[in-house]
GROMACS .gro file of C-alpha atoms in nm:
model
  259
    1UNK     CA    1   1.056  -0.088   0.240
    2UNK     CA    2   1.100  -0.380  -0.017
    3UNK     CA    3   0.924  -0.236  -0.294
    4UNK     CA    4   1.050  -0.244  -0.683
    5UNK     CA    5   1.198  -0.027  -0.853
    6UNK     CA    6   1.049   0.067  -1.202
    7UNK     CA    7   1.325   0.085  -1.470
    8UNK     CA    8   1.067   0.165  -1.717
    9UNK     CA    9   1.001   0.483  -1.550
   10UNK     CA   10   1.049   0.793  -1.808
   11UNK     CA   11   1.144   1.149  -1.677
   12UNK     CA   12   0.835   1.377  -1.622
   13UNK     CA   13   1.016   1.636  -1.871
   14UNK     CA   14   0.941   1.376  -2.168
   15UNK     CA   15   0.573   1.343  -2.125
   16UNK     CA   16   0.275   1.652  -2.118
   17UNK     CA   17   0.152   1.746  -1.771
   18UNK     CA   18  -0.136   1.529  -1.808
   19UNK     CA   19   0.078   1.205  -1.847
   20UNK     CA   20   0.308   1.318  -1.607
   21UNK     CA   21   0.048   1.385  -1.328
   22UNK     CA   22  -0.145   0.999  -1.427
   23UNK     CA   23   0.153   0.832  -1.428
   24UNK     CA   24   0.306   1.035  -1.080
   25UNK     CA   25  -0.030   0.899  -0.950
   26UNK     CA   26   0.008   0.559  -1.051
   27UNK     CA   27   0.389   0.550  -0.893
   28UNK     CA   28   0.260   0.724  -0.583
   29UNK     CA   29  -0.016   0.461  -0.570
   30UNK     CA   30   0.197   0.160  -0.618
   31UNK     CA   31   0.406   0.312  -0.322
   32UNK     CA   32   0.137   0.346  -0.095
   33UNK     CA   33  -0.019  -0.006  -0.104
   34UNK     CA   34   0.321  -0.232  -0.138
   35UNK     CA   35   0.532  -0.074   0.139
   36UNK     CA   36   0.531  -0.301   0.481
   37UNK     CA   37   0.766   0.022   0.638
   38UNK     CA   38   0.812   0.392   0.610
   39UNK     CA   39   0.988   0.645   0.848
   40UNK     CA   40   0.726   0.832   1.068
   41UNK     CA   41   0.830   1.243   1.061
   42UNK     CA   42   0.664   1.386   1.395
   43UNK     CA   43   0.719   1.732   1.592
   44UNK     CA   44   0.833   1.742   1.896
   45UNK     CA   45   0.729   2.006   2.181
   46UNK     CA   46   1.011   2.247   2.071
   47UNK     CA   47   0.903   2.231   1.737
   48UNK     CA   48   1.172   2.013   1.639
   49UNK     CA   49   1.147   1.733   1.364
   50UNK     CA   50   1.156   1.365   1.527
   51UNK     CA   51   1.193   1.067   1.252
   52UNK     CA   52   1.114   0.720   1.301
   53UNK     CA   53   1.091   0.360   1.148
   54UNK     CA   54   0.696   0.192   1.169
   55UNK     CA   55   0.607  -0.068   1.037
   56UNK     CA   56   0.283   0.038   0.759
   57UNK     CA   57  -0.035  -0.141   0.621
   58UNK     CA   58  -0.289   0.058   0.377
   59UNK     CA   59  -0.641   0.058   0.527
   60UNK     CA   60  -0.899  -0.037   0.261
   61UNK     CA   61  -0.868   0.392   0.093
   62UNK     CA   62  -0.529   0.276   0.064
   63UNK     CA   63  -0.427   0.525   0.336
   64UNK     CA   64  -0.115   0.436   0.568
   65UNK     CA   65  -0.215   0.290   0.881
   66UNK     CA   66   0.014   0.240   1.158
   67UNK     CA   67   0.000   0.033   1.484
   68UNK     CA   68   0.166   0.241   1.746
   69UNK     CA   69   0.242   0.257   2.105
   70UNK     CA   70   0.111   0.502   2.318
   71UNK     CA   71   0.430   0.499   2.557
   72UNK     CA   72   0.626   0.573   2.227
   73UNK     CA   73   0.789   0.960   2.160
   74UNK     CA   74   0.622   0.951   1.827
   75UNK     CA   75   0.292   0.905   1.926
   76UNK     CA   76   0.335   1.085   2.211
   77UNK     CA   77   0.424   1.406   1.953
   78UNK     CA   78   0.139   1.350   1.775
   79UNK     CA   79  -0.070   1.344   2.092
   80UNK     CA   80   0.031   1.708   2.102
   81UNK     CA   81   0.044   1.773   1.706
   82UNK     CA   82  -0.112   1.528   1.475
   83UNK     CA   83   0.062   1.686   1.159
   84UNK     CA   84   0.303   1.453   1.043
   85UNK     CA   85   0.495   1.311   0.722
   86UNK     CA   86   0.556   0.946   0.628
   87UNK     CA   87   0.868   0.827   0.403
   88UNK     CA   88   0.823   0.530   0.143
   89UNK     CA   89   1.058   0.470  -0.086
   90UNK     CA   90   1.094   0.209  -0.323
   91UNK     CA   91   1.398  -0.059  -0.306
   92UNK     CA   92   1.665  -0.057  -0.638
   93UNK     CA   93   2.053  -0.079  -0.669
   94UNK     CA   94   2.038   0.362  -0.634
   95UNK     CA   95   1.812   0.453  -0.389
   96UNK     CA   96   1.812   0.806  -0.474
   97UNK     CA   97   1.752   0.730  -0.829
   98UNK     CA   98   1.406   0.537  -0.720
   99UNK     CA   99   1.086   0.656  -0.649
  100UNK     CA  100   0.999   0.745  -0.305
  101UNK     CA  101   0.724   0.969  -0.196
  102UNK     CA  102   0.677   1.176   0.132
  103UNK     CA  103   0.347   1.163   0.232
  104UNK     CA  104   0.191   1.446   0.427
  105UNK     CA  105  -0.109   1.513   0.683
  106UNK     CA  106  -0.243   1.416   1.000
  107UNK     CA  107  -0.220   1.094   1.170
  108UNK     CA  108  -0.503   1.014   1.388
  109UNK     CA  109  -0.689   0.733   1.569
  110UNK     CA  110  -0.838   0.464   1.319
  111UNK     CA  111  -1.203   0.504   1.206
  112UNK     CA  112  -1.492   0.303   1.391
  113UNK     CA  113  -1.533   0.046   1.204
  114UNK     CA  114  -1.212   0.019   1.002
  115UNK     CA  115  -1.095  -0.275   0.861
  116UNK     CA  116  -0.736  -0.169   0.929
  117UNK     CA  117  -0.638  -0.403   1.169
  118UNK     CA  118  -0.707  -0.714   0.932
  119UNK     CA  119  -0.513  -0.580   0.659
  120UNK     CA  120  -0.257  -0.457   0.923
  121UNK     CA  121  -0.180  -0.776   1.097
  122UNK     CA  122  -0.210  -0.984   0.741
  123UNK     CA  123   0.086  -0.778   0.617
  124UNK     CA  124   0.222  -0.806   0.952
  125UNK     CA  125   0.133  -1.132   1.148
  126UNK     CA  126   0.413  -1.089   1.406
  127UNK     CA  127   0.226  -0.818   1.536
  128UNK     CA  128  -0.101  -0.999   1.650
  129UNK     CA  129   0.174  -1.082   1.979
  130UNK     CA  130   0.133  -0.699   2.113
  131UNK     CA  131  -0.187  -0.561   1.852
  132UNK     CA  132  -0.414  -0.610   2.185
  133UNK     CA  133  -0.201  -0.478   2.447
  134UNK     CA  134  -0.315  -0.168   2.630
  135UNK     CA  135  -0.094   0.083   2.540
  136UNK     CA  136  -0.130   0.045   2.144
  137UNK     CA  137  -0.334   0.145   1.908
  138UNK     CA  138  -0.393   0.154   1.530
  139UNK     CA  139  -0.399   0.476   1.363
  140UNK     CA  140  -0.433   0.616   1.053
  141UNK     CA  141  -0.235   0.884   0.783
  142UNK     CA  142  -0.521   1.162   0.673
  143UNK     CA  143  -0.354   1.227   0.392
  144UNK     CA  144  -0.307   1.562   0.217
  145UNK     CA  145  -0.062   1.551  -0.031
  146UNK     CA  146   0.219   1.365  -0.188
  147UNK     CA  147   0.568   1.470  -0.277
  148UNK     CA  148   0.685   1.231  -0.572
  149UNK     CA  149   1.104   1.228  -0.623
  150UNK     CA  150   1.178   0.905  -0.914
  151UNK     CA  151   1.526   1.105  -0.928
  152UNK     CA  152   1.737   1.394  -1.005
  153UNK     CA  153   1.481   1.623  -1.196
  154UNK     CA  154   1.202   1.431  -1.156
  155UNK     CA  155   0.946   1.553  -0.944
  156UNK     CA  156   0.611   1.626  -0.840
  157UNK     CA  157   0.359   1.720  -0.585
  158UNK     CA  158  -0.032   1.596  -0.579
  159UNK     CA  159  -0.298   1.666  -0.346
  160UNK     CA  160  -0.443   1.325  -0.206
  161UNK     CA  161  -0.752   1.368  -0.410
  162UNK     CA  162  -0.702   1.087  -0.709
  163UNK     CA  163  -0.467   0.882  -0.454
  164UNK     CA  164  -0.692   0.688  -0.237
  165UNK     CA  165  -0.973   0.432  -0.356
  166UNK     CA  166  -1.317   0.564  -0.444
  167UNK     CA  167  -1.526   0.272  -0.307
  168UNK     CA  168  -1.855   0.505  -0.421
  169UNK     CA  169  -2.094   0.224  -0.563
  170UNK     CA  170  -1.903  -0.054  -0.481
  171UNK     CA  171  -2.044  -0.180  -0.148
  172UNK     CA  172  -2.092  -0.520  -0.249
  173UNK     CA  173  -1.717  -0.577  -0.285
  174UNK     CA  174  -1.673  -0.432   0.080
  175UNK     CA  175  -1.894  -0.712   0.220
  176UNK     CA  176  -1.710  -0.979  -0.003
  177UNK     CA  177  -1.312  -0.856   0.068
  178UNK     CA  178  -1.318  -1.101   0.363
  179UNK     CA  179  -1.476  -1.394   0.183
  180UNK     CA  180  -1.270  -1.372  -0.126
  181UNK     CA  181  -0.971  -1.316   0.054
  182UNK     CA  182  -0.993  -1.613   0.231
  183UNK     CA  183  -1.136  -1.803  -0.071
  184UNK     CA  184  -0.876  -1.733  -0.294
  185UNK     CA  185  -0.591  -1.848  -0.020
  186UNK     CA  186  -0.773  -2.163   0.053
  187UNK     CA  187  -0.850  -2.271  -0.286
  188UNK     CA  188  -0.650  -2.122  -0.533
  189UNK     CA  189  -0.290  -2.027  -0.449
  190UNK     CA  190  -0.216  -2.167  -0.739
  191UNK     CA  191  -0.379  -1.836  -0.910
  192UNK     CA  192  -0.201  -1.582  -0.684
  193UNK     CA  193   0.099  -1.785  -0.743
  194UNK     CA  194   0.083  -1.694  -1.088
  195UNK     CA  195  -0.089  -1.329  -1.056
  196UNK     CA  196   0.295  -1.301  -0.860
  197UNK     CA  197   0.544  -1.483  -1.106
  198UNK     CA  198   0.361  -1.433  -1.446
  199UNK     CA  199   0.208  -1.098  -1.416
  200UNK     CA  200   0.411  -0.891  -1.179
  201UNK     CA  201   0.731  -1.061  -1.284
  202UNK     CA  202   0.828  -1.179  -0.941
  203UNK     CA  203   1.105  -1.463  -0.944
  204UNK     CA  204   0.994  -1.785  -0.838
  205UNK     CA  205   1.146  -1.879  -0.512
  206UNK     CA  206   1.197  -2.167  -0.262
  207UNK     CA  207   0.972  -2.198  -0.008
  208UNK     CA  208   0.791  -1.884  -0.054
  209UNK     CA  209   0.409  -1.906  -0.055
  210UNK     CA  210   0.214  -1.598  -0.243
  211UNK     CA  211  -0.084  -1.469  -0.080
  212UNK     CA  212  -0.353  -1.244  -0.102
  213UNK     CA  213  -0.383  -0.990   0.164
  214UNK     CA  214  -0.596  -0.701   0.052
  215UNK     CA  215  -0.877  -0.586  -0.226
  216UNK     CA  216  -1.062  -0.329  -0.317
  217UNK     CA  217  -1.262  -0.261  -0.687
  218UNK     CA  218  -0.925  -0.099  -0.813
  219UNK     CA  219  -0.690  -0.404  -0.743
  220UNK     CA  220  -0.528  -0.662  -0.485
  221UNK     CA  221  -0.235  -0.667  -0.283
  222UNK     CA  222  -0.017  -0.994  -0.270
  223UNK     CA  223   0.238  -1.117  -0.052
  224UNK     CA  224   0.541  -1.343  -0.057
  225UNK     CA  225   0.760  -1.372   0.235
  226UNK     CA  226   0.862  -1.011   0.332
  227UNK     CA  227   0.734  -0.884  -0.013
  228UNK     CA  228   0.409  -0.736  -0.109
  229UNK     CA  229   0.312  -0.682  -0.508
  230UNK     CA  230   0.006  -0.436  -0.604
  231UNK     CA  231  -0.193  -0.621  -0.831
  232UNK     CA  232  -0.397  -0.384  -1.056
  233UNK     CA  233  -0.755  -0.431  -1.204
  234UNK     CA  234  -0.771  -0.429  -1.597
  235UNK     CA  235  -1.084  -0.253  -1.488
  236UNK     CA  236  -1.325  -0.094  -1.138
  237UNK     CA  237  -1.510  -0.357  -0.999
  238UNK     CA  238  -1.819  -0.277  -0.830
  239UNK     CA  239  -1.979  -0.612  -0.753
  240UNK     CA  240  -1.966  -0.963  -0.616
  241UNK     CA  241  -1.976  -1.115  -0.974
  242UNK     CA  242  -1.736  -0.864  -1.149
  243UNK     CA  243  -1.451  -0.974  -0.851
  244UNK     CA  244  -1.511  -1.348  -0.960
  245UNK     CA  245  -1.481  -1.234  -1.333
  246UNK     CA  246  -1.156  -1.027  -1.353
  247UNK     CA  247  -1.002  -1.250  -1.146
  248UNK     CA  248  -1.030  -1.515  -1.323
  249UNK     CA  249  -0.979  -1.294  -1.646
  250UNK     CA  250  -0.634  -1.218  -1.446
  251UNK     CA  251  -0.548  -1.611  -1.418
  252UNK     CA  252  -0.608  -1.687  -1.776
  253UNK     CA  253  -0.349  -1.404  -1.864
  254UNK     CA  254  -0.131  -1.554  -1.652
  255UNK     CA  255  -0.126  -1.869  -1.789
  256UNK     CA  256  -0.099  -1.723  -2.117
  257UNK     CA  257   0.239  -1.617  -2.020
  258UNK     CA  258   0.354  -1.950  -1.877
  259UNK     CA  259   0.608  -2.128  -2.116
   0.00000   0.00000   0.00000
């Protein structure tokens, strides 16, 4: 669960319900498409609540997707009852006073044709060792709502509607997520190097190599060792030539901010 903590945060009580419920979205977001683990609620025969720890990618919606074993007591709960929540929480020196959000619905099999299992195993390479064997699977969170706590007082639920990308219009950027993906790793780490340590204020450190791992026409996910930044869009992109554009928009920021 090594996502950051947002000091910056203001209590909902400060702000009208319209800024509240935008920002709550943004947090819930954020949450959604950084976290590499979450703790799996599932119901077992007697009706009793069964938690876990999985490991979690976003598929390209940004809904959870997990990579589960069929031999496993959660799955084989949800084999009987899909309904299910999923835990993510954000890391900070309080973890009750940072944001976490309970996620709930109904986890089923993955979608035909589902690009989860790239973004799954890119967040997670380990598991490309047991991704293939028989008994597992990769499944996905059908989200229908969101219970937001930031802290004591602060708190909010939102139906998944507003939550997961809209990729309406934007099917050229499907067909180029692979392409730029692996473009922007190959040839320019330097720019993701700086998205990570300029932009999103992540610490440069030894040894650690940034990466991009995910996009979609709201953003880009990044990763550096065993943590993954959300890199937001100043704008939607719904084309080939508008991904080239804000990303290098986003470089040129980022080298504004260099000393």
């Amino acid at each position: 669960m090594a996502l950051r903590s947002r000091a910056s945060l203001q209590p909902l009580r400060e702000e009208t319900m319209g800024e509240a419920i935008t920002r709550a979205s943004e947090v819930i977001r954020r949450l959604m498409r950084e976290a590499r683990f979450g703790a799996l609620a599932t119901l077992e025969e007697t009706g009793a609540p069964y938690a876990s720890l999985v490991a979690v990618a976003p598929d390209e919606t940004g809904a959870p997707g997990l990579l589960i074993s069929r031999l496993a007591r959660h799955t084989q709960n949800l084999a009987r009852d899909s309904r299910a929540s999923l835990l993510l929480a954000a890391s900070g020196a309080d973890p009750l006073d940072s944001p976490r959000a309970s996620l709930l619905g109904r986890v089923v099999p993955a979608a035909e044709g589902s690009d989860i299992r790239a973004r799954y195993l890119a967040r997670h390479p380990n598991a490309a060792q047991y991704a293939d064997f028989t008994d597992f699977g990769f499944f996905t969170l059908e989200l229908a709502e969101a219970h937001l706590v930031e802290g004591f007082g602060r708190i909010v639920t939102l139906p998944a509607k507003g939550l997961l990308t809209d990729w309406t219009g934007a099917d050229e950027v499907r067909e180029s997520v692979e392409g730029v993906v692996s473009h922007m790793n190959e040839d320019h780490a330097d720019a993701i190097a700086l998205y990570a340590t300029r932009l999103l204020g992540e610490p440069e450190r030894e040894g650690v190599a940034w990466r991009m791992i995910g996009l979609d026409p709201d953003g880009c996910e990044l990763a550096g060792g065993d943590v993954v930044r959300r890199l937001d869009f100043p704008q939607r992109v719904t084309g080939r030539g508008a991904v080239r554009q804000v990303l290098v928009q986003l470089v040129t920021q980022a080298r504004e901010k260099m000393p």
